[in-house]
Amino acid sequence: MRKPFVAGNWKMNTDSETCVSLAKSIASGSREVAGEGVKVAVCPPFVYLQAVARVLSASSIAVGAQDLYTESKGAFTGEISALMIKDIGCSYVLCGHSERRHVIGESDELINKKVTTAINGGLLPIFCVGEMLEEREASRTSEVVSGQIKNGLASLSAEKISAVTVAYEPVWAIGTGLTATPQQAQEVHALIRELLAEMYGGQPAEEIPILYGGSVKPENAAELMAERDINGLLVGGASLKADDFVAIIKAVA
Ligand code: 13P
């Protein structure tokens, strides 16, 4: 049985003190369930990854980066490689988060390279997809999400796909307090599962975790997780409050 997976995306938040205290509080609060009934990861900003990885090294909580570059080393000012991320004790990396797609302007093609680079570098990518409000309102959700899945995972072998976690994060639900209803989320998760089955076969598709993200809170975690194709949660704002994040972890464990 696949364990549910809860990941916290800290985005561009915390500082050198609060990253450590937040990690410590999450580890102590979730000690009884993390790693047992539920897989847990946190994704701090690059500069705090090592400090957080040290704090969490004795816990069952994994650490992930929020992005990576597609080359392993060289003259790429400001960029961070998969090797570096792995070297400091991280196992996961977010790829294609909506803020990187829509604020920074990353393309499907670049995200595809990042997913491939992550896997080749021994990291587990959390590959994010999701439609914008105007796309949902124009009934283009399926088309947009299908395109992101097909292009983002293009040329990834069935063997490599087993390293991938998919996260569906409708852009209109991120940081807005507007959560997709469990039914709205399930509908898109089922579509993603169907596409993955077409691309990789039914069994591999069944095993790929698909997380929901977008204003997840302790109050809505359990009802989202009750849906068939929701296998975990990717949490932004609520992952910055230890009590809330621990409550979410416990709600799904
Ligand atoms: P919020 O939980 O703050 O809506 O953010 C979701 C998200 O973007 C996680 O990656």
CSV table of C-alpha atoms and ligand atoms in Angstrom, one decimal:
chain,number,residue,atom,x,y,z
A,1,MET,CA,0.0,0.0,0.0
A,2,ARG,CA,1.2,3.4,-0.9
A,3,LYS,CA,1.6,5.8,2.1
A,4,PRO,CA,0.0,9.2,1.8
A,5,PHE,CA,2.6,11.9,1.2
A,6,VAL,CA,2.5,15.4,2.7
A,7,ALA,CA,5.0,18.0,1.4
A,8,GLY,CA,5.5,21.5,2.7
A,9,ASN,CA,6.6,24.2,0.2
A,10,TRP,CA,8.1,27.1,2.3
A,11,LYS,CA,8.5,29.2,-0.9
A,12,MET,CA,10.6,32.4,-0.2
A,13,ASN,CA,9.9,32.4,3.5
A,14,THR,CA,11.7,31.9,6.9
A,15,ASP,CA,15.2,33.1,7.9
A,16,SER,CA,18.2,31.4,9.4
A,17,GLU,CA,16.6,31.1,12.9
A,18,THR,CA,13.0,30.4,12.0
A,19,CYS,CA,13.9,27.7,9.4
A,20,VAL,CA,15.5,25.7,12.2
A,21,SER,CA,12.8,26.3,14.8
A,22,LEU,CA,10.1,25.4,12.3
A,23,ALA,CA,11.8,22.2,11.2
A,24,LYS,CA,12.4,21.2,14.9
A,25,SER,CA,8.7,21.8,15.8
A,26,ILE,CA,7.4,19.9,12.8
A,27,ALA,CA,9.8,17.0,13.6
A,28,SER,CA,8.8,16.8,17.2
A,29,GLY,CA,5.1,17.3,16.6
A,30,SER,CA,4.9,14.6,13.9
A,31,ARG,CA,7.3,12.1,15.4
A,32,GLU,CA,4.7,9.4,16.0
A,33,VAL,CA,3.3,9.4,12.5
A,34,ALA,CA,6.0,10.7,10.1
A,35,GLY,CA,7.5,7.9,8.2
A,36,GLU,CA,5.0,5.4,9.7
A,37,GLY,CA,1.5,6.2,8.4
A,38,VAL,CA,2.6,9.1,6.2
A,39,LYS,CA,5.6,10.3,4.2
A,40,VAL,CA,6.6,13.9,5.0
A,41,ALA,CA,8.9,16.3,3.2
A,42,VAL,CA,9.7,20.0,3.6
A,43,CYS,CA,11.1,22.3,0.9
A,44,PRO,CA,12.9,25.3,2.4
A,45,PRO,CA,14.6,28.0,0.3
A,46,PHE,CA,18.0,27.0,-1.1
A,47,VAL,CA,20.1,28.9,1.4
A,48,TYR,CA,18.5,27.1,4.4
A,49,LEU,CA,18.4,23.6,2.9
A,50,GLN,CA,21.6,22.5,4.6
A,51,ALA,CA,20.6,23.8,8.1
A,52,VAL,CA,17.1,22.2,7.8
A,53,ALA,CA,18.6,18.9,6.5
A,54,ARG,CA,20.9,18.8,9.5
A,55,VAL,CA,18.0,19.4,12.0
A,56,LEU,CA,15.9,16.7,10.3
A,57,SER,CA,18.7,14.1,9.7
A,58,ALA,CA,17.6,12.1,12.8
A,59,SER,CA,13.9,12.3,11.9
A,60,SER,CA,11.8,10.6,9.2
A,61,ILE,CA,11.1,13.9,7.4
A,62,ALA,CA,12.8,14.3,4.0
A,63,VAL,CA,14.1,17.6,2.6
A,64,GLY,CA,13.6,18.9,-0.9
A,65,ALA,CA,14.7,21.9,-2.9
A,66,GLN,CA,12.2,24.2,-4.7
A,67,ASP,CA,14.0,24.1,-8.0
A,68,LEU,CA,17.2,23.0,-9.8
A,69,TYR,CA,19.1,23.8,-12.9
A,70,THR,CA,19.5,21.4,-15.9
A,71,GLU,CA,23.3,21.2,-16.0
A,72,SER,CA,25.5,19.5,-13.5
A,73,LYS,CA,28.2,22.2,-13.1
A,74,GLY,CA,29.9,25.1,-14.9
A,75,ALA,CA,29.4,28.7,-15.8
A,76,PHE,CA,25.7,29.1,-14.8
A,77,THR,CA,25.7,32.0,-12.4
A,78,GLY,CA,23.1,31.8,-9.8
A,79,GLU,CA,22.0,28.3,-10.5
A,80,ILE,CA,22.0,25.1,-8.4
A,81,SER,CA,22.6,21.6,-9.6
A,82,ALA,CA,21.0,18.3,-8.7
A,83,LEU,CA,24.4,17.1,-7.5
A,84,MET,CA,24.6,20.0,-5.1
A,85,ILE,CA,21.1,19.4,-3.8
A,86,LYS,CA,21.8,15.7,-3.2
A,87,ASP,CA,25.2,16.5,-1.7
A,88,ILE,CA,23.7,18.4,1.2
A,89,GLY,CA,21.2,15.6,2.1
A,90,CYS,CA,18.1,16.4,0.1
A,91,SER,CA,16.0,13.8,-1.7
A,92,TYR,CA,13.2,15.7,-3.4
A,93,VAL,CA,13.0,18.7,-5.7
A,94,LEU,CA,9.9,20.7,-6.9
A,95,CYS,CA,9.8,21.1,-10.7
A,96,GLY,CA,7.4,23.3,-12.6
A,97,HIS,CA,5.7,24.9,-9.6
A,98,SER,CA,3.1,27.4,-10.8
A,99,GLU,CA,5.1,30.4,-9.5
A,100,ARG,CA,8.1,29.3,-11.6
A,101,ARG,CA,5.8,28.8,-14.6
A,102,HIS,CA,3.9,32.0,-14.3
A,103,VAL,CA,6.1,34.4,-12.4
A,104,ILE,CA,9.5,33.3,-13.7
A,105,GLY,CA,8.2,32.2,-17.1
A,106,GLU,CA,9.5,28.5,-17.2
A,107,SER,CA,8.3,26.6,-20.2
A,108,ASP,CA,7.1,23.0,-20.4
A,109,GLU,CA,10.3,22.2,-22.3
A,110,LEU,CA,12.5,23.6,-19.5
A,111,ILE,CA,10.5,21.8,-16.8
A,112,ASN,CA,10.8,18.6,-18.7
A,113,LYS,CA,14.6,19.0,-18.7
A,114,LYS,CA,14.5,19.7,-15.0
A,115,VAL,CA,12.4,16.6,-14.2
A,116,THR,CA,14.8,14.4,-16.3
A,117,THR,CA,17.9,16.1,-14.7
A,118,ALA,CA,16.5,15.5,-11.2
A,119,ILE,CA,15.9,11.8,-11.8
A,120,ASN,CA,19.3,11.3,-13.5
A,121,GLY,CA,20.9,13.1,-10.5
A,122,GLY,CA,19.3,10.7,-8.0
A,123,LEU,CA,16.6,13.1,-6.8
A,124,LEU,CA,12.8,12.5,-6.6
A,125,PRO,CA,11.0,15.3,-8.6
A,126,ILE,CA,7.6,16.6,-7.4
A,127,PHE,CA,6.3,17.7,-10.8
A,128,CYS,CA,3.6,20.4,-10.5
A,129,VAL,CA,0.8,21.2,-12.9
A,130,GLY,CA,-2.4,23.2,-12.8
A,131,GLU,CA,-4.6,25.6,-14.7
A,132,MET,CA,-5.1,29.3,-14.2
A,133,LEU,CA,-8.5,30.8,-13.3
A,134,GLU,CA,-9.2,32.1,-16.8
A,135,GLU,CA,-8.4,28.7,-18.2
A,136,ARG,CA,-10.8,27.0,-15.9
A,137,GLU,CA,-13.5,29.5,-16.6
A,138,ALA,CA,-13.0,28.9,-20.4
A,139,SER,CA,-13.5,25.1,-19.7
A,140,ARG,CA,-9.8,24.5,-20.7
A,141,THR,CA,-8.7,22.8,-17.5
A,142,SER,CA,-8.3,19.3,-19.2
A,143,GLU,CA,-6.5,20.7,-22.2
A,144,VAL,CA,-4.1,22.7,-20.1
A,145,VAL,CA,-3.3,20.0,-17.5
A,146,SER,CA,-3.0,17.3,-20.2
A,147,GLY,CA,-0.5,19.5,-22.2
A,148,GLN,CA,1.5,20.1,-19.0
A,149,ILE,CA,1.6,16.4,-18.2
A,150,LYS,CA,2.5,15.2,-21.7
A,151,ASN,CA,5.1,17.9,-22.4
A,152,GLY,CA,6.6,17.9,-18.9
A,153,LEU,CA,7.0,14.1,-18.8
A,154,ALA,CA,8.0,13.8,-22.5
A,155,SER,CA,10.5,11.1,-23.3
A,156,LEU,CA,10.6,9.9,-19.7
A,157,SER,CA,10.8,6.1,-19.6
A,158,ALA,CA,8.5,3.9,-17.6
A,159,GLU,CA,11.4,3.0,-15.4
A,160,LYS,CA,12.1,6.6,-14.6
A,161,ILE,CA,8.5,7.6,-14.0
A,162,SER,CA,8.5,5.6,-10.8
A,163,ALA,CA,10.7,8.4,-9.3
A,164,VAL,CA,8.1,11.0,-10.0
A,165,THR,CA,5.4,12.5,-7.7
A,166,VAL,CA,2.8,14.6,-9.6
A,167,ALA,CA,1.2,17.6,-7.8
A,168,TYR,CA,-2.0,19.1,-9.1
A,169,GLU,CA,-2.2,22.7,-8.0
A,170,PRO,CA,-4.9,24.8,-9.6
A,171,VAL,CA,-3.3,28.3,-9.8
A,172,TRP,CA,-6.6,30.0,-8.6
A,173,ALA,CA,-6.4,28.0,-5.4
A,174,ILE,CA,-2.8,28.8,-4.5
A,175,GLY,CA,-2.5,31.3,-1.6
A,176,THR,CA,-6.0,32.5,-2.2
A,177,GLY,CA,-7.9,30.7,0.5
A,178,LEU,CA,-10.0,29.2,-2.3
A,179,THR,CA,-9.6,25.5,-2.2
A,180,ALA,CA,-10.8,23.2,-5.0
A,181,THR,CA,-13.7,21.1,-3.7
A,182,PRO,CA,-12.7,17.5,-3.2
A,183,GLN,CA,-14.8,16.7,-6.3
A,184,GLN,CA,-13.1,19.3,-8.5
A,185,ALA,CA,-9.7,18.1,-7.4
A,186,GLN,CA,-10.7,14.4,-7.9
A,187,GLU,CA,-11.9,15.1,-11.4
A,188,VAL,CA,-8.5,16.4,-12.5
A,189,HIS,CA,-6.6,13.8,-10.5
A,190,ALA,CA,-8.5,11.1,-12.3
A,191,LEU,CA,-7.7,12.7,-15.7
A,192,ILE,CA,-4.0,12.8,-14.7
A,193,ARG,CA,-4.1,9.1,-13.7
A,194,GLU,CA,-5.8,8.3,-17.0
A,195,LEU,CA,-3.1,10.1,-19.0
A,196,LEU,CA,-0.4,8.4,-17.0
A,197,ALA,CA,-2.0,5.1,-17.8
A,198,GLU,CA,-2.0,5.9,-21.5
A,199,MET,CA,1.7,6.9,-21.3
A,200,TYR,CA,3.0,4.2,-18.9
A,201,GLY,CA,0.4,1.5,-18.5
A,202,GLY,CA,-2.2,1.0,-15.8
A,203,GLN,CA,0.0,-0.5,-13.1
A,204,PRO,CA,2.7,2.2,-13.1
A,205,ALA,CA,0.1,4.9,-13.3
A,206,GLU,CA,-1.7,3.5,-10.3
A,207,GLU,CA,1.6,3.7,-8.3
A,208,ILE,CA,2.5,7.3,-9.1
A,209,PRO,CA,1.4,9.5,-6.2
A,210,ILE,CA,-0.7,12.5,-7.2
A,211,LEU,CA,-0.8,15.3,-4.6
A,212,TYR,CA,-3.3,18.1,-4.4
A,213,GLY,CA,-2.1,21.6,-3.5
A,214,GLY,CA,-3.9,25.0,-3.2
A,215,SER,CA,-5.0,26.4,0.2
A,216,VAL,CA,-4.7,23.1,2.0
A,217,LYS,CA,-5.5,23.6,5.7
A,218,PRO,CA,-6.0,21.3,8.7
A,219,GLU,CA,-9.8,21.7,8.2
A,220,ASN,CA,-9.9,20.4,4.6
A,221,ALA,CA,-7.0,17.9,4.5
A,222,ALA,CA,-9.0,14.8,5.5
A,223,GLU,CA,-11.9,15.4,3.0
A,224,LEU,CA,-9.5,16.0,0.1
A,225,MET,CA,-7.6,12.8,1.1
A,226,ALA,CA,-10.8,10.8,1.0
A,227,GLU,CA,-10.9,11.1,-2.8
A,228,ARG,CA,-9.7,8.0,-4.7
A,229,ASP,CA,-7.0,9.6,-6.7
A,230,ILE,CA,-5.7,12.1,-4.1
A,231,ASN,CA,-2.6,10.5,-2.6
A,232,GLY,CA,-1.2,13.4,-0.7
A,233,LEU,CA,-1.0,17.1,-0.2
A,234,LEU,CA,1.4,19.9,-1.2
A,235,VAL,CA,1.0,22.6,1.3
A,236,GLY,CA,2.2,26.2,1.1
A,237,GLY,CA,1.1,28.8,3.7
A,238,ALA,CA,0.0,26.2,6.3
A,239,SER,CA,3.4,24.5,6.1
A,240,LEU,CA,4.9,27.6,7.7
A,241,LYS,CA,2.9,27.1,10.9
A,242,ALA,CA,4.2,24.1,12.7
A,243,ASP,CA,0.9,23.4,14.4
A,244,ASP,CA,-1.1,23.6,11.2
A,245,PHE,CA,1.4,21.5,9.2
A,246,VAL,CA,1.5,18.8,12.0
A,247,ALA,CA,-2.3,18.8,12.1
A,248,ILE,CA,-2.4,18.2,8.3
A,249,ILE,CA,0.1,15.4,8.6
A,250,LYS,CA,-2.0,13.8,11.4
A,251,ALA,CA,-5.2,14.2,9.5
A,252,VAL,CA,-3.9,12.1,6.6
A,253,ALA,CA,-1.8,9.6,8.6
B,1,13P,P1,-0.9,27.5,-0.5
B,1,13P,O1,-1.1,26.3,0.3
B,1,13P,O2,-0.4,28.6,0.3
B,1,13P,O3,-2.1,27.8,-1.3
B,1,13P,O4,0.2,27.1,-1.6
B,1,13P,C1,0.1,26.0,-2.3
B,1,13P,C2,1.4,25.8,-3.1
B,1,13P,O5,1.7,26.5,-4.0
B,1,13P,C3,2.3,24.7,-2.6
B,1,13P,O6,3.3,24.5,-3.5
